[in-house]
Amino acid sequence: MHMPAMVTLDDLAAMNASDPNGHRYETSPEGVLSVMPPADSEHAQIASRVFAWLLMAGWPAEQILQVAGIRVPGAGRDGGRIPDISVWSKAPPRAVWLSVAELLLVVEIVSPGSEAMDEVTKRREYAAAGIPQYWVVDRDGAQTVTLYQLSAEATYAERAKMPLAWLLQTSPSDHL
């Protein structure tokens, strides 16, 4: 297989669909390709806990998506990211790459080696796309969750930082 000179969102969709090992392929609006390894069991457990918390609080299941692709607008082209969890103001339409128009929150769970991507690159891209909130779950002993909120300057400001267990004792309405 040969890589195209410029990877499109259609190329990414095909790469994601055909990878036999479960890697996730993403691209920045600038065209930088990222390959994410398959999630391990701890990653999956964290995602399941956050998903269940939102669901049990009454958030509609069709508005909480795990590993759904989002179209990240850029100056010359769109990038494609696949956040671990995304929360929507209404059920998004069926699509491989969803518009960020109704997106309220993106949650990324940090995996070994993805710290810079989650803390710097994706935070910048999601803020530029206008996504109101971005949460990062670190895989430290406390599974620390940093809650960022979009500021008037189109950057994220840290709103809170707490262990995941604390967050899950609150109501999502306290944060969304």
PDB file of C-alpha atoms in Angstrom, residues 47-154:
ATOM      1  CA  ALA A  47     -14.366   5.661  29.052  1.00  0.00           C
ATOM      2  CA  SER A  48     -17.094   3.292  30.264  1.00  0.00           C
ATOM      3  CA  ARG A  49     -17.263   4.990  33.664  1.00  0.00           C
ATOM      4  CA  VAL A  50     -17.642   8.463  32.139  1.00  0.00           C
ATOM      5  CA  PHE A  51     -20.205   7.195  29.625  1.00  0.00           C
ATOM      6  CA  ALA A  52     -22.234   5.452  32.369  1.00  0.00           C
ATOM      7  CA  TRP A  53     -22.067   8.575  34.591  1.00  0.00           C
ATOM      8  CA  LEU A  54     -23.544  10.721  31.843  1.00  0.00           C
ATOM      9  CA  LEU A  55     -26.153   8.103  30.953  1.00  0.00           C
ATOM     10  CA  MET A  56     -27.237   7.499  34.554  1.00  0.00           C
ATOM     11  CA  ALA A  57     -27.623  11.252  35.036  1.00  0.00           C
ATOM     12  CA  GLY A  58     -30.197  11.271  32.252  1.00  0.00           C
ATOM     13  CA  TRP A  59     -28.097  12.387  29.294  1.00  0.00           C
ATOM     14  CA  PRO A  60     -29.621  10.740  26.179  1.00  0.00           C
ATOM     15  CA  ALA A  61     -27.519   7.827  24.917  1.00  0.00           C
ATOM     16  CA  GLU A  62     -27.672   9.063  21.329  1.00  0.00           C
ATOM     17  CA  GLN A  63     -25.949  12.285  22.438  1.00  0.00           C
ATOM     18  CA  ILE A  64     -22.970  10.521  24.097  1.00  0.00           C
ATOM     19  CA  LEU A  65     -20.646   8.971  21.559  1.00  0.00           C
ATOM     20  CA  GLN A  66     -17.502   6.927  22.043  1.00  0.00           C
ATOM     21  CA  VAL A  67     -14.778   7.089  19.370  1.00  0.00           C
ATOM     22  CA  ALA A  68     -16.882   8.990  16.819  1.00  0.00           C
ATOM     23  CA  GLY A  69     -14.982  11.005  14.235  1.00  0.00           C
ATOM     24  CA  ILE A  70     -15.264  14.776  14.242  1.00  0.00           C
ATOM     25  CA  ARG A  71     -14.347  17.164  11.447  1.00  0.00           C
ATOM     26  CA  VAL A  72     -11.903  19.774  12.802  1.00  0.00           C
ATOM     27  CA  PRO A  73     -12.081  22.866  10.583  1.00  0.00           C
ATOM     28  CA  GLY A  74      -8.825  24.390   9.415  1.00  0.00           C
ATOM     29  CA  ALA A  75      -7.682  27.268   7.238  1.00  0.00           C
ATOM     30  CA  GLY A  76      -7.154  25.312   4.029  1.00  0.00           C
ATOM     31  CA  ARG A  77      -8.654  21.932   4.862  1.00  0.00           C
ATOM     32  CA  ASP A  78     -10.372  20.005   7.605  1.00  0.00           C
ATOM     33  CA  GLY A  79      -8.691  17.604   9.957  1.00  0.00           C
ATOM     34  CA  GLY A  80     -10.246  14.549  11.510  1.00  0.00           C
ATOM     35  CA  ARG A  81     -10.019  13.594  15.176  1.00  0.00           C
ATOM     36  CA  ILE A  82     -11.600  10.686  17.043  1.00  0.00           C
ATOM     37  CA  PRO A  83     -12.114  11.721  20.666  1.00  0.00           C
ATOM     38  CA  ASP A  84     -12.664   9.047  23.289  1.00  0.00           C
ATOM     39  CA  ILE A  85     -16.037  10.546  24.249  1.00  0.00           C
ATOM     40  CA  SER A  86     -18.067  13.351  22.733  1.00  0.00           C
ATOM     41  CA  VAL A  87     -21.237  14.903  24.158  1.00  0.00           C
ATOM     42  CA  TRP A  88     -23.730  16.618  21.874  1.00  0.00           C
ATOM     43  CA  SER A  89     -26.588  19.088  22.388  1.00  0.00           C
ATOM     44  CA  LYS A  90     -28.741  16.902  20.129  1.00  0.00           C
ATOM     45  CA  ALA A  91     -28.248  13.550  18.431  1.00  0.00           C
ATOM     46  CA  PRO A  92     -25.797  14.058  15.571  1.00  0.00           C
ATOM     47  CA  PRO A  93     -26.653  12.785  12.095  1.00  0.00           C
ATOM     48  CA  ARG A  94     -25.173   9.533  10.870  1.00  0.00           C
ATOM     49  CA  ALA A  95     -21.762  10.349   9.391  1.00  0.00           C
ATOM     50  CA  VAL A  96     -18.163   9.207   9.564  1.00  0.00           C
ATOM     51  CA  TRP A  97     -16.888  12.755  10.256  1.00  0.00           C
ATOM     52  CA  LEU A  98     -19.336  14.842  12.275  1.00  0.00           C
ATOM     53  CA  SER A  99     -19.478  18.633  12.244  1.00  0.00           C
ATOM     54  CA  VAL A 100     -18.562  20.264  15.567  1.00  0.00           C
ATOM     55  CA  ALA A 101     -21.615  22.591  15.365  1.00  0.00           C
ATOM     56  CA  GLU A 102     -23.660  20.814  18.087  1.00  0.00           C
ATOM     57  CA  LEU A 103     -20.678  19.452  20.042  1.00  0.00           C
ATOM     58  CA  LEU A 104     -20.650  20.472  23.719  1.00  0.00           C
ATOM     59  CA  LEU A 105     -17.777  18.449  25.169  1.00  0.00           C
ATOM     60  CA  VAL A 106     -14.852  16.334  24.050  1.00  0.00           C
ATOM     61  CA  VAL A 107     -13.130  13.962  26.489  1.00  0.00           C
ATOM     62  CA  GLU A 108      -9.680  12.543  25.803  1.00  0.00           C
ATOM     63  CA  ILE A 109      -8.150   9.837  27.986  1.00  0.00           C
ATOM     64  CA  VAL A 110      -4.379  10.137  27.991  1.00  0.00           C
ATOM     65  CA  SER A 111      -2.572   7.014  26.863  1.00  0.00           C
ATOM     66  CA  PRO A 112       1.148   6.382  27.243  1.00  0.00           C
ATOM     67  CA  GLY A 113       2.815   8.523  24.607  1.00  0.00           C
ATOM     68  CA  SER A 114      -0.233  10.707  23.842  1.00  0.00           C
ATOM     69  CA  GLU A 115       0.383  13.368  26.513  1.00  0.00           C
ATOM     70  CA  ALA A 116       1.637  16.066  24.123  1.00  0.00           C
ATOM     71  CA  MET A 117      -1.068  15.295  21.579  1.00  0.00           C
ATOM     72  CA  ASP A 118      -3.870  15.536  24.177  1.00  0.00           C
ATOM     73  CA  GLU A 119      -2.479  18.426  26.245  1.00  0.00           C
ATOM     74  CA  VAL A 120      -1.182  20.645  23.443  1.00  0.00           C
ATOM     75  CA  THR A 121      -2.201  19.733  19.897  1.00  0.00           C
ATOM     76  CA  LYS A 122      -5.791  18.599  20.413  1.00  0.00           C
ATOM     77  CA  ARG A 123      -6.435  21.289  23.010  1.00  0.00           C
ATOM     78  CA  ARG A 124      -5.406  23.947  20.471  1.00  0.00           C
ATOM     79  CA  GLU A 125      -7.384  22.363  17.625  1.00  0.00           C
ATOM     80  CA  TYR A 126     -10.563  21.830  19.657  1.00  0.00           C
ATOM     81  CA  ALA A 127     -10.440  25.400  20.969  1.00  0.00           C
ATOM     82  CA  ALA A 128      -9.942  26.793  17.454  1.00  0.00           C
ATOM     83  CA  ALA A 129     -12.941  24.686  16.340  1.00  0.00           C
ATOM     84  CA  GLY A 130     -15.072  26.368  19.014  1.00  0.00           C
ATOM     85  CA  ILE A 131     -15.862  23.266  21.092  1.00  0.00           C
ATOM     86  CA  PRO A 132     -17.146  24.727  24.404  1.00  0.00           C
ATOM     87  CA  GLN A 133     -15.506  22.216  26.748  1.00  0.00           C
ATOM     88  CA  TYR A 134     -12.550  19.849  26.671  1.00  0.00           C
ATOM     89  CA  TRP A 135     -11.745  17.381  29.461  1.00  0.00           C
ATOM     90  CA  VAL A 136      -8.494  15.445  29.750  1.00  0.00           C
ATOM     91  CA  VAL A 137      -8.308  12.353  31.951  1.00  0.00           C
ATOM     92  CA  ASP A 138      -4.751  11.558  33.037  1.00  0.00           C
ATOM     93  CA  ARG A 139      -3.841   7.997  33.882  1.00  0.00           C
ATOM     94  CA  ASP A 140      -2.093   8.862  37.115  1.00  0.00           C
ATOM     95  CA  GLY A 141      -3.074   7.190  40.398  1.00  0.00           C
ATOM     96  CA  ALA A 142      -6.084   9.477  40.868  1.00  0.00           C
ATOM     97  CA  GLN A 143      -7.087   9.462  37.198  1.00  0.00           C
ATOM     98  CA  THR A 144      -7.055  13.252  37.393  1.00  0.00           C
ATOM     99  CA  VAL A 145      -9.578  15.015  35.178  1.00  0.00           C
ATOM    100  CA  THR A 146      -8.782  18.539  33.993  1.00  0.00           C
ATOM    101  CA  LEU A 147     -11.861  20.452  32.865  1.00  0.00           C
ATOM    102  CA  TYR A 148     -11.202  23.188  30.314  1.00  0.00           C
ATOM    103  CA  GLN A 149     -13.740  25.760  29.160  1.00  0.00           C
ATOM    104  CA  LEU A 150     -13.508  27.834  26.006  1.00  0.00           C
ATOM    105  CA  SER A 151     -12.638  31.455  26.739  1.00  0.00           C
ATOM    106  CA  ALA A 152     -13.558  34.587  24.802  1.00  0.00           C
ATOM    107  CA  GLU A 153     -10.062  34.448  23.250  1.00  0.00           C
ATOM    108  CA  ALA A 154     -10.849  31.034  21.679  1.00  0.00           C
TER     109      ALA A 154
END
